[in-house]
C-alpha cells in the first residue's frame, strides 16, 4: 500500500500552479522500539491525562490548548480558533525565491519530504516547475503549513519528482559563540597538517550510505534474540578512550595504521557486503523478532511462545 500523504495542496511559481502531495522521505519504523512494562506483573504501562489539581482523568474532548501568561494563568485557544489562522501556505506552497544550495546553512535543515503531482492533472505544470529549478541549478524556497506550524521549505529536483526539505527559522538556531568562545587558540604546525592531510587522503572516498550498518540496532537485535533463547546476558567490556600525550607521534602512527589497511589482503573487503544487506533492512538479521513486519509471515505460530520467553527472561 502506498504511503499516505502528509499534506495536499498546490505548488505555485508565479501564475503556474499544480496540485501536489507531500510524503515523508524518511522512516523510523524499521528501528527496534520498546514498550514500558511493570517489572512486577509484566503488564504494559498506560499513560492517562489527568487534571493536575484534582487528579481526575480528563477525556480528550475536554482538553484544550492554553498559553501560560504567568504561573497558573493561561489563555485558552480552541482548535477552531487555530484553524481560523488562514495562511496562504496552509493550502499552497508559493515559491518566493531561488538560492544557491551552498547558501543554506546545514543547521537550518530539519527533514526531507517527497513531492509529486496529486492526481492525473497538473503533471505538465509540475514538470515545468521541476525542470526550471533543475535548469537553473538552484534551490526554490517557499513556505508550507505542517502540524499547525508554518515552515520554510527548500525544493530541489530528484528524478521525476521534487524533494522538499523543511528549514528552521533563525530564532530556532542557537549561536555558536556561546559554545566556541572558550576553545583555545592553538597553533597547528605545518608538519602536523601534512600528516593529517595524508590520513585524509588515505581515507578519501565517496559517500555510499549502503556501506554503513546501524551497529546499535544490530546489537539490540542480538540482545533480544539471546534473551529469547534463554541465554544469560553478561556485561561486555566498554571501549576505553586514550589520552593523546604526543600528538605528532599519534599522527605518525595513524598514517602507518591507515597504510596498513590499504596493504591488507583483498579478503578484508568482503565483510563490507554483509552490512549492505543489513542497511537495507536491519530486521532481516539474525532471528526474526515477533511484532516486526518481516517476522509476521514466518513466525505466526511462534508468537505466543516468544512472548512467554520474553517475560521469563526479563
PDB file of C-alpha atoms in Angstrom:
ATOM      1  CA  UNK A   1       0.000   0.000   0.000  1.00  0.00           C
ATOM      2  CA  UNK A   2       1.340   3.432  -0.964  1.00  0.00           C
ATOM      3  CA  UNK A   3       2.134   5.741   1.961  1.00  0.00           C
ATOM      4  CA  UNK A   4      -0.428   8.336   2.956  1.00  0.00           C
ATOM      5  CA  UNK A   5       0.317  11.944   2.063  1.00  0.00           C
ATOM      6  CA  UNK A   6       1.189  14.243   4.975  1.00  0.00           C
ATOM      7  CA  UNK A   7      -0.094  17.252   3.075  1.00  0.00           C
ATOM      8  CA  UNK A   8      -2.042  18.003  -0.076  1.00  0.00           C
ATOM      9  CA  UNK A   9      -2.385  21.359  -1.777  1.00  0.00           C
ATOM     10  CA  UNK A  10      -0.866  23.358  -4.621  1.00  0.00           C
ATOM     11  CA  UNK A  11       2.621  24.248  -5.793  1.00  0.00           C
ATOM     12  CA  UNK A  12       2.812  27.674  -7.391  1.00  0.00           C
ATOM     13  CA  UNK A  13       5.502  29.530  -9.309  1.00  0.00           C
ATOM     14  CA  UNK A  14       4.054  32.938 -10.156  1.00  0.00           C
ATOM     15  CA  UNK A  15       0.957  32.070 -12.237  1.00  0.00           C
ATOM     16  CA  UNK A  16       1.924  28.418 -12.865  1.00  0.00           C
ATOM     17  CA  UNK A  17       0.054  26.176 -10.395  1.00  0.00           C
ATOM     18  CA  UNK A  18      -0.399  22.427  -9.979  1.00  0.00           C
ATOM     19  CA  UNK A  19      -1.906  20.148  -7.295  1.00  0.00           C
ATOM     20  CA  UNK A  20       0.743  18.247  -5.325  1.00  0.00           C
ATOM     21  CA  UNK A  21       1.032  15.789  -2.443  1.00  0.00           C
ATOM     22  CA  UNK A  22       3.838  15.724   0.127  1.00  0.00           C
ATOM     23  CA  UNK A  23       5.141  12.462   1.620  1.00  0.00           C
ATOM     24  CA  UNK A  24       7.769  11.776   4.308  1.00  0.00           C
ATOM     25  CA  UNK A  25      11.077  10.772   2.702  1.00  0.00           C
ATOM     26  CA  UNK A  26      12.413   9.035   5.826  1.00  0.00           C
ATOM     27  CA  UNK A  27      11.084   6.453   8.278  1.00  0.00           C
ATOM     28  CA  UNK A  28      11.895   5.376  11.827  1.00  0.00           C
ATOM     29  CA  UNK A  29       9.536   2.370  11.776  1.00  0.00           C
ATOM     30  CA  UNK A  30      12.319  -0.091  10.902  1.00  0.00           C
ATOM     31  CA  UNK A  31      14.096   0.552  14.190  1.00  0.00           C
ATOM     32  CA  UNK A  32      13.612  -1.557  17.306  1.00  0.00           C
ATOM     33  CA  UNK A  33      11.126   0.039  19.691  1.00  0.00           C
ATOM     34  CA  UNK A  34      10.317  -0.820  23.296  1.00  0.00           C
ATOM     35  CA  UNK A  35       7.204  -0.684  25.453  1.00  0.00           C
ATOM     36  CA  UNK A  36       7.366   0.222  29.127  1.00  0.00           C
ATOM     37  CA  UNK A  37       6.337  -2.619  31.471  1.00  0.00           C
ATOM     38  CA  UNK A  38       5.546  -3.094  35.125  1.00  0.00           C
ATOM     39  CA  UNK A  39       8.510  -5.108  36.397  1.00  0.00           C
ATOM     40  CA  UNK A  40       6.292  -6.917  38.951  1.00  0.00           C
ATOM     41  CA  UNK A  41       3.473  -8.015  36.614  1.00  0.00           C
ATOM     42  CA  UNK A  42       4.954  -7.757  33.105  1.00  0.00           C
ATOM     43  CA  UNK A  43       1.939  -5.661  32.051  1.00  0.00           C
ATOM     44  CA  UNK A  44       2.280  -2.618  29.803  1.00  0.00           C
ATOM     45  CA  UNK A  45       2.315   0.828  31.380  1.00  0.00           C
ATOM     46  CA  UNK A  46      -0.604   3.022  30.340  1.00  0.00           C
ATOM     47  CA  UNK A  47      -0.452   6.799  30.376  1.00  0.00           C
ATOM     48  CA  UNK A  48      -3.564   8.816  31.129  1.00  0.00           C
ATOM     49  CA  UNK A  49      -4.209  12.547  31.024  1.00  0.00           C
ATOM     50  CA  UNK A  50      -5.245  13.834  34.436  1.00  0.00           C
ATOM     51  CA  UNK A  51      -6.146  17.186  35.965  1.00  0.00           C
ATOM     52  CA  UNK A  52      -3.003  18.410  37.737  1.00  0.00           C
ATOM     53  CA  UNK A  53      -5.010  19.602  40.767  1.00  0.00           C
ATOM     54  CA  UNK A  54      -7.836  17.089  41.150  1.00  0.00           C
ATOM     55  CA  UNK A  55      -6.039  14.025  39.794  1.00  0.00           C
ATOM     56  CA  UNK A  56      -9.164  13.108  37.780  1.00  0.00           C
ATOM     57  CA  UNK A  57      -8.744  11.657  34.272  1.00  0.00           C
ATOM     58  CA  UNK A  58      -9.772  14.142  31.558  1.00  0.00           C
ATOM     59  CA  UNK A  59     -11.359  12.906  28.287  1.00  0.00           C
ATOM     60  CA  UNK A  60      -9.826  14.194  25.045  1.00  0.00           C
ATOM     61  CA  UNK A  61     -12.905  16.244  24.119  1.00  0.00           C
ATOM     62  CA  UNK A  62     -12.446  18.336  27.274  1.00  0.00           C
ATOM     63  CA  UNK A  63      -8.789  19.124  26.631  1.00  0.00           C
ATOM     64  CA  UNK A  64      -7.929  22.489  25.052  1.00  0.00           C
ATOM     65  CA  UNK A  65      -4.657  24.246  24.349  1.00  0.00           C
ATOM     66  CA  UNK A  66      -3.508  27.016  26.662  1.00  0.00           C
ATOM     67  CA  UNK A  67      -0.706  29.578  26.592  1.00  0.00           C
ATOM     68  CA  UNK A  68       0.746  30.318  30.031  1.00  0.00           C
ATOM     69  CA  UNK A  69       0.904  34.067  30.706  1.00  0.00           C
ATOM     70  CA  UNK A  70       2.013  33.729  34.305  1.00  0.00           C
ATOM     71  CA  UNK A  71       2.375  30.840  36.732  1.00  0.00           C
ATOM     72  CA  UNK A  72      -1.015  29.076  36.674  1.00  0.00           C
ATOM     73  CA  UNK A  73      -2.653  31.707  34.426  1.00  0.00           C
ATOM     74  CA  UNK A  74      -3.492  30.605  30.887  1.00  0.00           C
ATOM     75  CA  UNK A  75      -5.157  31.919  27.748  1.00  0.00           C
ATOM     76  CA  UNK A  76      -7.222  29.125  26.204  1.00  0.00           C
ATOM     77  CA  UNK A  77      -7.127  28.675  22.427  1.00  0.00           C
ATOM     78  CA  UNK A  78      -9.587  26.314  20.742  1.00  0.00           C
ATOM     79  CA  UNK A  79      -8.950  24.102  17.731  1.00  0.00           C
ATOM     80  CA  UNK A  80     -11.458  26.167  15.738  1.00  0.00           C
ATOM     81  CA  UNK A  81      -9.620  29.400  16.563  1.00  0.00           C
ATOM     82  CA  UNK A  82      -6.339  27.888  15.411  1.00  0.00           C
ATOM     83  CA  UNK A  83      -7.950  26.796  12.148  1.00  0.00           C
ATOM     84  CA  UNK A  84      -9.104  30.381  11.614  1.00  0.00           C
ATOM     85  CA  UNK A  85      -5.463  31.402  11.163  1.00  0.00           C
ATOM     86  CA  UNK A  86      -5.871  31.042   7.394  1.00  0.00           C
ATOM     87  CA  UNK A  87      -2.360  31.377   5.977  1.00  0.00           C
ATOM     88  CA  UNK A  88      -1.830  31.091   2.246  1.00  0.00           C
ATOM     89  CA  UNK A  89       0.744  28.354   2.923  1.00  0.00           C
ATOM     90  CA  UNK A  90      -1.939  26.170   4.533  1.00  0.00           C
ATOM     91  CA  UNK A  91      -3.016  25.063   1.081  1.00  0.00           C
ATOM     92  CA  UNK A  92      -0.343  26.418  -1.268  1.00  0.00           C
ATOM     93  CA  UNK A  93       3.460  26.197  -1.453  1.00  0.00           C
ATOM     94  CA  UNK A  94       4.295  29.546  -3.017  1.00  0.00           C
ATOM     95  CA  UNK A  95       7.846  29.707  -4.397  1.00  0.00           C
ATOM     96  CA  UNK A  96       9.230  33.024  -3.134  1.00  0.00           C
ATOM     97  CA  UNK A  97      12.831  32.927  -4.323  1.00  0.00           C
ATOM     98  CA  UNK A  98      15.682  30.845  -5.716  1.00  0.00           C
ATOM     99  CA  UNK A  99      19.019  30.473  -3.925  1.00  0.00           C
ATOM    100  CA  UNK A 100      22.278  28.546  -4.300  1.00  0.00           C
ATOM    101  CA  UNK A 101      22.413  25.258  -2.384  1.00  0.00           C
ATOM    102  CA  UNK A 102      25.621  26.390  -0.701  1.00  0.00           C
ATOM    103  CA  UNK A 103      23.759  29.364   0.805  1.00  0.00           C
ATOM    104  CA  UNK A 104      21.719  27.103   3.101  1.00  0.00           C
ATOM    105  CA  UNK A 105      23.432  26.566   6.458  1.00  0.00           C
ATOM    106  CA  UNK A 106      23.170  22.823   7.385  1.00  0.00           C
ATOM    107  CA  UNK A 107      21.949  23.820  10.863  1.00  0.00           C
ATOM    108  CA  UNK A 108      18.701  25.002   9.295  1.00  0.00           C
ATOM    109  CA  UNK A 109      17.832  21.599   7.764  1.00  0.00           C
ATOM    110  CA  UNK A 110      15.065  19.639   9.534  1.00  0.00           C
ATOM    111  CA  UNK A 111      13.684  16.743   7.471  1.00  0.00           C
ATOM    112  CA  UNK A 112      13.054  15.834   3.805  1.00  0.00           C
ATOM    113  CA  UNK A 113       9.762  15.117   2.021  1.00  0.00           C
ATOM    114  CA  UNK A 114       8.951  13.782  -1.438  1.00  0.00           C
ATOM    115  CA  UNK A 115       6.639  15.935  -3.547  1.00  0.00           C
ATOM    116  CA  UNK A 116       4.753  14.645  -6.558  1.00  0.00           C
ATOM    117  CA  UNK A 117       1.684  15.692  -8.596  1.00  0.00           C
ATOM    118  CA  UNK A 118      -1.590  14.856  -6.884  1.00  0.00           C
ATOM    119  CA  UNK A 119      -3.944  13.079  -9.260  1.00  0.00           C
ATOM    120  CA  UNK A 120      -3.906  12.937 -13.051  1.00  0.00           C
ATOM    121  CA  UNK A 121      -3.963  16.684 -13.727  1.00  0.00           C
ATOM    122  CA  UNK A 122      -1.154  19.197 -13.354  1.00  0.00           C
ATOM    123  CA  UNK A 123       1.720  16.975 -14.480  1.00  0.00           C
ATOM    124  CA  UNK A 124       2.704  19.460 -17.212  1.00  0.00           C
ATOM    125  CA  UNK A 125       2.852  22.394 -14.810  1.00  0.00           C
ATOM    126  CA  UNK A 126       4.733  20.267 -12.266  1.00  0.00           C
ATOM    127  CA  UNK A 127       7.301  19.304 -14.925  1.00  0.00           C
ATOM    128  CA  UNK A 128       7.805  22.945 -15.920  1.00  0.00           C
ATOM    129  CA  UNK A 129       8.481  23.974 -12.311  1.00  0.00           C
ATOM    130  CA  UNK A 130      10.752  20.958 -11.698  1.00  0.00           C
ATOM    131  CA  UNK A 131      12.817  21.419 -14.853  1.00  0.00           C
ATOM    132  CA  UNK A 132      13.120  25.179 -14.298  1.00  0.00           C
ATOM    133  CA  UNK A 133      14.670  24.542 -10.874  1.00  0.00           C
ATOM    134  CA  UNK A 134      16.924  21.854 -12.380  1.00  0.00           C
ATOM    135  CA  UNK A 135      17.997  24.014 -15.326  1.00  0.00           C
ATOM    136  CA  UNK A 136      18.834  26.983 -13.105  1.00  0.00           C
ATOM    137  CA  UNK A 137      20.750  24.706 -10.699  1.00  0.00           C
ATOM    138  CA  UNK A 138      19.088  26.479  -7.794  1.00  0.00           C
ATOM    139  CA  UNK A 139      17.032  25.624  -4.727  1.00  0.00           C
ATOM    140  CA  UNK A 140      13.486  27.004  -4.659  1.00  0.00           C
ATOM    141  CA  UNK A 141      12.386  28.474  -1.313  1.00  0.00           C
ATOM    142  CA  UNK A 142       8.746  28.526  -0.253  1.00  0.00           C
ATOM    143  CA  UNK A 143       6.500  28.103   2.779  1.00  0.00           C
ATOM    144  CA  UNK A 144       4.142  25.338   3.883  1.00  0.00           C
ATOM    145  CA  UNK A 145       1.946  24.707   6.933  1.00  0.00           C
ATOM    146  CA  UNK A 146       2.513  21.284   8.550  1.00  0.00           C
ATOM    147  CA  UNK A 147       1.367  20.175  12.023  1.00  0.00           C
ATOM    148  CA  UNK A 148      -0.207  23.589  12.676  1.00  0.00           C
ATOM    149  CA  UNK A 149       3.067  25.406  12.034  1.00  0.00           C
ATOM    150  CA  UNK A 150       4.328  27.315   9.025  1.00  0.00           C
ATOM    151  CA  UNK A 151       7.711  26.087   7.816  1.00  0.00           C
ATOM    152  CA  UNK A 152      10.205  27.308   5.272  1.00  0.00           C
ATOM    153  CA  UNK A 153      10.669  24.602   2.639  1.00  0.00           C
ATOM    154  CA  UNK A 154      13.552  24.185   0.168  1.00  0.00           C
ATOM    155  CA  UNK A 155      12.634  22.432  -3.085  1.00  0.00           C
ATOM    156  CA  UNK A 156      15.101  20.517  -5.276  1.00  0.00           C
ATOM    157  CA  UNK A 157      14.558  18.193  -8.259  1.00  0.00           C
ATOM    158  CA  UNK A 158      15.040  14.459  -7.759  1.00  0.00           C
ATOM    159  CA  UNK A 159      14.422  12.149 -10.695  1.00  0.00           C
ATOM    160  CA  UNK A 160      10.814  12.806 -11.813  1.00  0.00           C
ATOM    161  CA  UNK A 161       9.775  14.483  -8.565  1.00  0.00           C
ATOM    162  CA  UNK A 162      10.887  17.055  -6.032  1.00  0.00           C
ATOM    163  CA  UNK A 163      12.466  16.808  -2.603  1.00  0.00           C
ATOM    164  CA  UNK A 164      11.250  19.429  -0.155  1.00  0.00           C
ATOM    165  CA  UNK A 165      13.374  19.939   2.967  1.00  0.00           C
ATOM    166  CA  UNK A 166      11.842  21.774   5.922  1.00  0.00           C
ATOM    167  CA  UNK A 167      14.055  24.539   7.279  1.00  0.00           C
ATOM    168  CA  UNK A 168      14.297  26.123  10.708  1.00  0.00           C
ATOM    169  CA  UNK A 169      13.737  29.804  11.413  1.00  0.00           C
ATOM    170  CA  UNK A 170      16.705  31.861  12.677  1.00  0.00           C
ATOM    171  CA  UNK A 171      15.267  32.034  16.215  1.00  0.00           C
ATOM    172  CA  UNK A 172      15.412  28.211  16.365  1.00  0.00           C
ATOM    173  CA  UNK A 173      19.163  28.054  15.691  1.00  0.00           C
ATOM    174  CA  UNK A 174      21.469  28.692  18.641  1.00  0.00           C
ATOM    175  CA  UNK A 175      24.516  30.902  18.225  1.00  0.00           C
ATOM    176  CA  UNK A 176      27.779  29.011  18.053  1.00  0.00           C
ATOM    177  CA  UNK A 177      29.611  31.691  20.030  1.00  0.00           C
ATOM    178  CA  UNK A 178      28.333  30.564  23.441  1.00  0.00           C
ATOM    179  CA  UNK A 179      29.834  27.118  22.748  1.00  0.00           C
ATOM    180  CA  UNK A 180      33.028  28.029  20.864  1.00  0.00           C
ATOM    181  CA  UNK A 181      34.267  31.109  22.729  1.00  0.00           C
ATOM    182  CA  UNK A 182      36.178  29.060  25.290  1.00  0.00           C
ATOM    183  CA  UNK A 183      38.025  26.936  22.712  1.00  0.00           C
ATOM    184  CA  UNK A 184      41.714  27.762  22.995  1.00  0.00           C
ATOM    185  CA  UNK A 185      43.604  29.267  20.071  1.00  0.00           C
ATOM    186  CA  UNK A 186      46.172  26.629  19.142  1.00  0.00           C
ATOM    187  CA  UNK A 187      48.993  26.960  16.640  1.00  0.00           C
ATOM    188  CA  UNK A 188      48.917  23.933  14.315  1.00  0.00           C
ATOM    189  CA  UNK A 189      52.292  23.301  12.691  1.00  0.00           C
ATOM    190  CA  UNK A 190      52.800  22.515   9.014  1.00  0.00           C
ATOM    191  CA  UNK A 191      54.182  19.054   9.872  1.00  0.00           C
ATOM    192  CA  UNK A 192      51.002  18.203  11.784  1.00  0.00           C
ATOM    193  CA  UNK A 193      48.818  19.406   8.918  1.00  0.00           C
ATOM    194  CA  UNK A 194      50.865  17.417   6.388  1.00  0.00           C
ATOM    195  CA  UNK A 195      50.438  14.209   8.404  1.00  0.00           C
ATOM    196  CA  UNK A 196      46.724  14.827   8.985  1.00  0.00           C
ATOM    197  CA  UNK A 197      46.247  15.597   5.279  1.00  0.00           C
ATOM    198  CA  UNK A 198      47.950  12.313   4.411  1.00  0.00           C
ATOM    199  CA  UNK A 199      45.480  10.432   6.676  1.00  0.00           C
ATOM    200  CA  UNK A 200      42.561  12.192   4.973  1.00  0.00           C
ATOM    201  CA  UNK A 201      43.852  11.228   1.527  1.00  0.00           C
ATOM    202  CA  UNK A 202      44.183   7.583   2.634  1.00  0.00           C
ATOM    203  CA  UNK A 203      40.571   7.627   3.854  1.00  0.00           C
ATOM    204  CA  UNK A 204      39.145   9.555   0.895  1.00  0.00           C
ATOM    205  CA  UNK A 205      36.118   8.034  -0.838  1.00  0.00           C
ATOM    206  CA  UNK A 206      32.539   8.641  -1.969  1.00  0.00           C
ATOM    207  CA  UNK A 207      29.610   8.758   0.431  1.00  0.00           C
ATOM    208  CA  UNK A 208      27.714   5.482  -0.050  1.00  0.00           C
ATOM    209  CA  UNK A 209      25.003   5.084   2.623  1.00  0.00           C
ATOM    210  CA  UNK A 210      24.560   1.368   1.858  1.00  0.00           C
ATOM    211  CA  UNK A 211      28.041   0.686   3.245  1.00  0.00           C
ATOM    212  CA  UNK A 212      27.012   1.763   6.734  1.00  0.00           C
ATOM    213  CA  UNK A 213      25.376  -0.505   9.274  1.00  0.00           C
ATOM    214  CA  UNK A 214      23.460   0.658  12.352  1.00  0.00           C
ATOM    215  CA  UNK A 215      25.611  -1.214  14.862  1.00  0.00           C
ATOM    216  CA  UNK A 216      23.417  -0.287  17.813  1.00  0.00           C
ATOM    217  CA  UNK A 217      20.319  -1.664  16.069  1.00  0.00           C
ATOM    218  CA  UNK A 218      22.240  -4.848  15.254  1.00  0.00           C
ATOM    219  CA  UNK A 219      23.316  -5.169  18.890  1.00  0.00           C
ATOM    220  CA  UNK A 220      19.709  -4.682  20.050  1.00  0.00           C
ATOM    221  CA  UNK A 221      18.522  -7.474  17.755  1.00  0.00           C
ATOM    222  CA  UNK A 222      21.285  -9.748  19.067  1.00  0.00           C
ATOM    223  CA  UNK A 223      20.382  -8.903  22.679  1.00  0.00           C
ATOM    224  CA  UNK A 224      16.673  -9.650  22.159  1.00  0.00           C
ATOM    225  CA  UNK A 225      17.424 -12.908  20.347  1.00  0.00           C
ATOM    226  CA  UNK A 226      19.775 -14.025  23.127  1.00  0.00           C
ATOM    227  CA  UNK A 227      17.106 -13.316  25.751  1.00  0.00           C
ATOM    228  CA  UNK A 228      14.505 -15.190  23.693  1.00  0.00           C
ATOM    229  CA  UNK A 229      16.855 -18.151  23.588  1.00  0.00           C
ATOM    230  CA  UNK A 230      17.190 -18.023  27.379  1.00  0.00           C
ATOM    231  CA  UNK A 231      20.871 -17.128  27.359  1.00  0.00           C
ATOM    232  CA  UNK A 232      22.485 -15.351  30.294  1.00  0.00           C
ATOM    233  CA  UNK A 233      23.387 -11.770  29.377  1.00  0.00           C
ATOM    234  CA  UNK A 234      26.842 -10.847  30.621  1.00  0.00           C
ATOM    235  CA  UNK A 235      28.160  -7.256  30.584  1.00  0.00           C
ATOM    236  CA  UNK A 236      30.760  -6.590  27.926  1.00  0.00           C
ATOM    237  CA  UNK A 237      33.897  -4.551  28.434  1.00  0.00           C
ATOM    238  CA  UNK A 238      33.394  -0.988  27.259  1.00  0.00           C
ATOM    239  CA  UNK A 239      35.915   0.525  24.829  1.00  0.00           C
ATOM    240  CA  UNK A 240      38.321   2.900  26.543  1.00  0.00           C
ATOM    241  CA  UNK A 241      39.465   6.206  25.114  1.00  0.00           C
ATOM    242  CA  UNK A 242      43.126   7.084  25.250  1.00  0.00           C
ATOM    243  CA  UNK A 243      44.620  10.472  26.077  1.00  0.00           C
ATOM    244  CA  UNK A 244      46.943  11.689  23.347  1.00  0.00           C
ATOM    245  CA  UNK A 245      50.244  12.595  25.003  1.00  0.00           C
ATOM    246  CA  UNK A 246      52.399  13.124  21.901  1.00  0.00           C
ATOM    247  CA  UNK A 247      50.249  14.482  19.054  1.00  0.00           C
ATOM    248  CA  UNK A 248      52.940  14.144  16.392  1.00  0.00           C
ATOM    249  CA  UNK A 249      53.571  10.524  17.361  1.00  0.00           C
ATOM    250  CA  UNK A 250      49.824   9.786  17.276  1.00  0.00           C
ATOM    251  CA  UNK A 251      49.610  11.296  13.785  1.00  0.00           C
ATOM    252  CA  UNK A 252      52.598   9.264  12.553  1.00  0.00           C
ATOM    253  CA  UNK A 253      51.101   6.059  13.959  1.00  0.00           C
ATOM    254  CA  UNK A 254      47.762   6.888  12.348  1.00  0.00           C
ATOM    255  CA  UNK A 255      49.431   7.251   8.949  1.00  0.00           C
ATOM    256  CA  UNK A 256      51.056   3.834   9.416  1.00  0.00           C
ATOM    257  CA  UNK A 257      47.779   2.300  10.542  1.00  0.00           C
ATOM    258  CA  UNK A 258      45.857   3.563   7.503  1.00  0.00           C
ATOM    259  CA  UNK A 259      48.691   2.497   5.200  1.00  0.00           C
ATOM    260  CA  UNK A 260      48.462  -0.983   6.718  1.00  0.00           C
ATOM    261  CA  UNK A 261      44.747  -1.102   5.923  1.00  0.00           C
ATOM    262  CA  UNK A 262      45.418  -0.253   2.295  1.00  0.00           C
ATOM    263  CA  UNK A 263      48.014  -3.022   2.078  1.00  0.00           C
ATOM    264  CA  UNK A 264      45.723  -5.618   3.708  1.00  0.00           C
ATOM    265  CA  UNK A 265      44.685  -8.623   1.573  1.00  0.00           C
ATOM    266  CA  UNK A 266      41.529  -8.400  -0.526  1.00  0.00           C
ATOM    267  CA  UNK A 267      39.574 -10.646   1.867  1.00  0.00           C
ATOM    268  CA  UNK A 268      39.358  -7.699   4.281  1.00  0.00           C
ATOM    269  CA  UNK A 269      36.918  -6.030   1.894  1.00  0.00           C
ATOM    270  CA  UNK A 270      34.493  -8.963   1.746  1.00  0.00           C
ATOM    271  CA  UNK A 271      32.665  -8.360   5.050  1.00  0.00           C
ATOM    272  CA  UNK A 272      31.507  -4.979   3.674  1.00  0.00           C
ATOM    273  CA  UNK A 273      28.883  -6.855   1.639  1.00  0.00           C
ATOM    274  CA  UNK A 274      27.112  -8.088   4.758  1.00  0.00           C
ATOM    275  CA  UNK A 275      26.282  -4.652   6.199  1.00  0.00           C
ATOM    276  CA  UNK A 276      24.780  -3.638   2.840  1.00  0.00           C
ATOM    277  CA  UNK A 277      22.021  -6.195   3.265  1.00  0.00           C
ATOM    278  CA  UNK A 278      21.554  -5.170   6.872  1.00  0.00           C
ATOM    279  CA  UNK A 279      21.357  -1.498   5.962  1.00  0.00           C
ATOM    280  CA  UNK A 280      18.532  -2.230   3.541  1.00  0.00           C
ATOM    281  CA  UNK A 281      16.509  -3.766   6.380  1.00  0.00           C
ATOM    282  CA  UNK A 282      18.031  -4.339   9.796  1.00  0.00           C
ATOM    283  CA  UNK A 283      15.118  -6.548  10.826  1.00  0.00           C
ATOM    284  CA  UNK A 284      16.264  -9.262   8.365  1.00  0.00           C
ATOM    285  CA  UNK A 285      19.253 -10.024  10.583  1.00  0.00           C
ATOM    286  CA  UNK A 286      19.528 -12.996  12.922  1.00  0.00           C
ATOM    287  CA  UNK A 287      16.274 -14.438  14.279  1.00  0.00           C
ATOM    288  CA  UNK A 288      13.102 -12.557  13.269  1.00  0.00           C
ATOM    289  CA  UNK A 289      11.630 -10.525  16.097  1.00  0.00           C
ATOM    290  CA  UNK A 290       7.961 -11.008  16.956  1.00  0.00           C
ATOM    291  CA  UNK A 291       5.909  -7.956  16.092  1.00  0.00           C
ATOM    292  CA  UNK A 292       8.097  -6.770  13.204  1.00  0.00           C
ATOM    293  CA  UNK A 293       6.636  -6.835   9.690  1.00  0.00           C
ATOM    294  CA  UNK A 294       9.188  -9.245   8.293  1.00  0.00           C
ATOM    295  CA  UNK A 295       8.578 -11.683  11.107  1.00  0.00           C
ATOM    296  CA  UNK A 296       4.795 -11.765  10.807  1.00  0.00           C
ATOM    297  CA  UNK A 297       4.702 -14.183   7.887  1.00  0.00           C
ATOM    298  CA  UNK A 298       7.360 -16.545   9.254  1.00  0.00           C
ATOM    299  CA  UNK A 299       6.511 -16.711  12.948  1.00  0.00           C
ATOM    300  CA  UNK A 300       2.742 -16.658  13.205  1.00  0.00           C
ATOM    301  CA  UNK A 301       2.743 -19.952  15.096  1.00  0.00           C
ATOM    302  CA  UNK A 302       5.640 -18.920  17.339  1.00  0.00           C
ATOM    303  CA  UNK A 303       4.198 -15.649  18.647  1.00  0.00           C
ATOM    304  CA  UNK A 304       2.845 -16.988  21.965  1.00  0.00           C
ATOM    305  CA  UNK A 305       5.970 -18.931  22.965  1.00  0.00           C
ATOM    306  CA  UNK A 306       8.101 -15.887  22.047  1.00  0.00           C
ATOM    307  CA  UNK A 307       6.067 -13.639  24.348  1.00  0.00           C
ATOM    308  CA  UNK A 308       6.400 -16.150  27.183  1.00  0.00           C
ATOM    309  CA  UNK A 309      10.116 -16.455  26.696  1.00  0.00           C
ATOM    310  CA  UNK A 310      10.487 -12.703  26.775  1.00  0.00           C
ATOM    311  CA  UNK A 311       8.646 -12.366  30.089  1.00  0.00           C
ATOM    312  CA  UNK A 312      10.507 -15.307  31.613  1.00  0.00           C
ATOM    313  CA  UNK A 313      13.927 -13.961  30.738  1.00  0.00           C
ATOM    314  CA  UNK A 314      13.226 -10.330  31.537  1.00  0.00           C
TER     315      UNK A 314
END
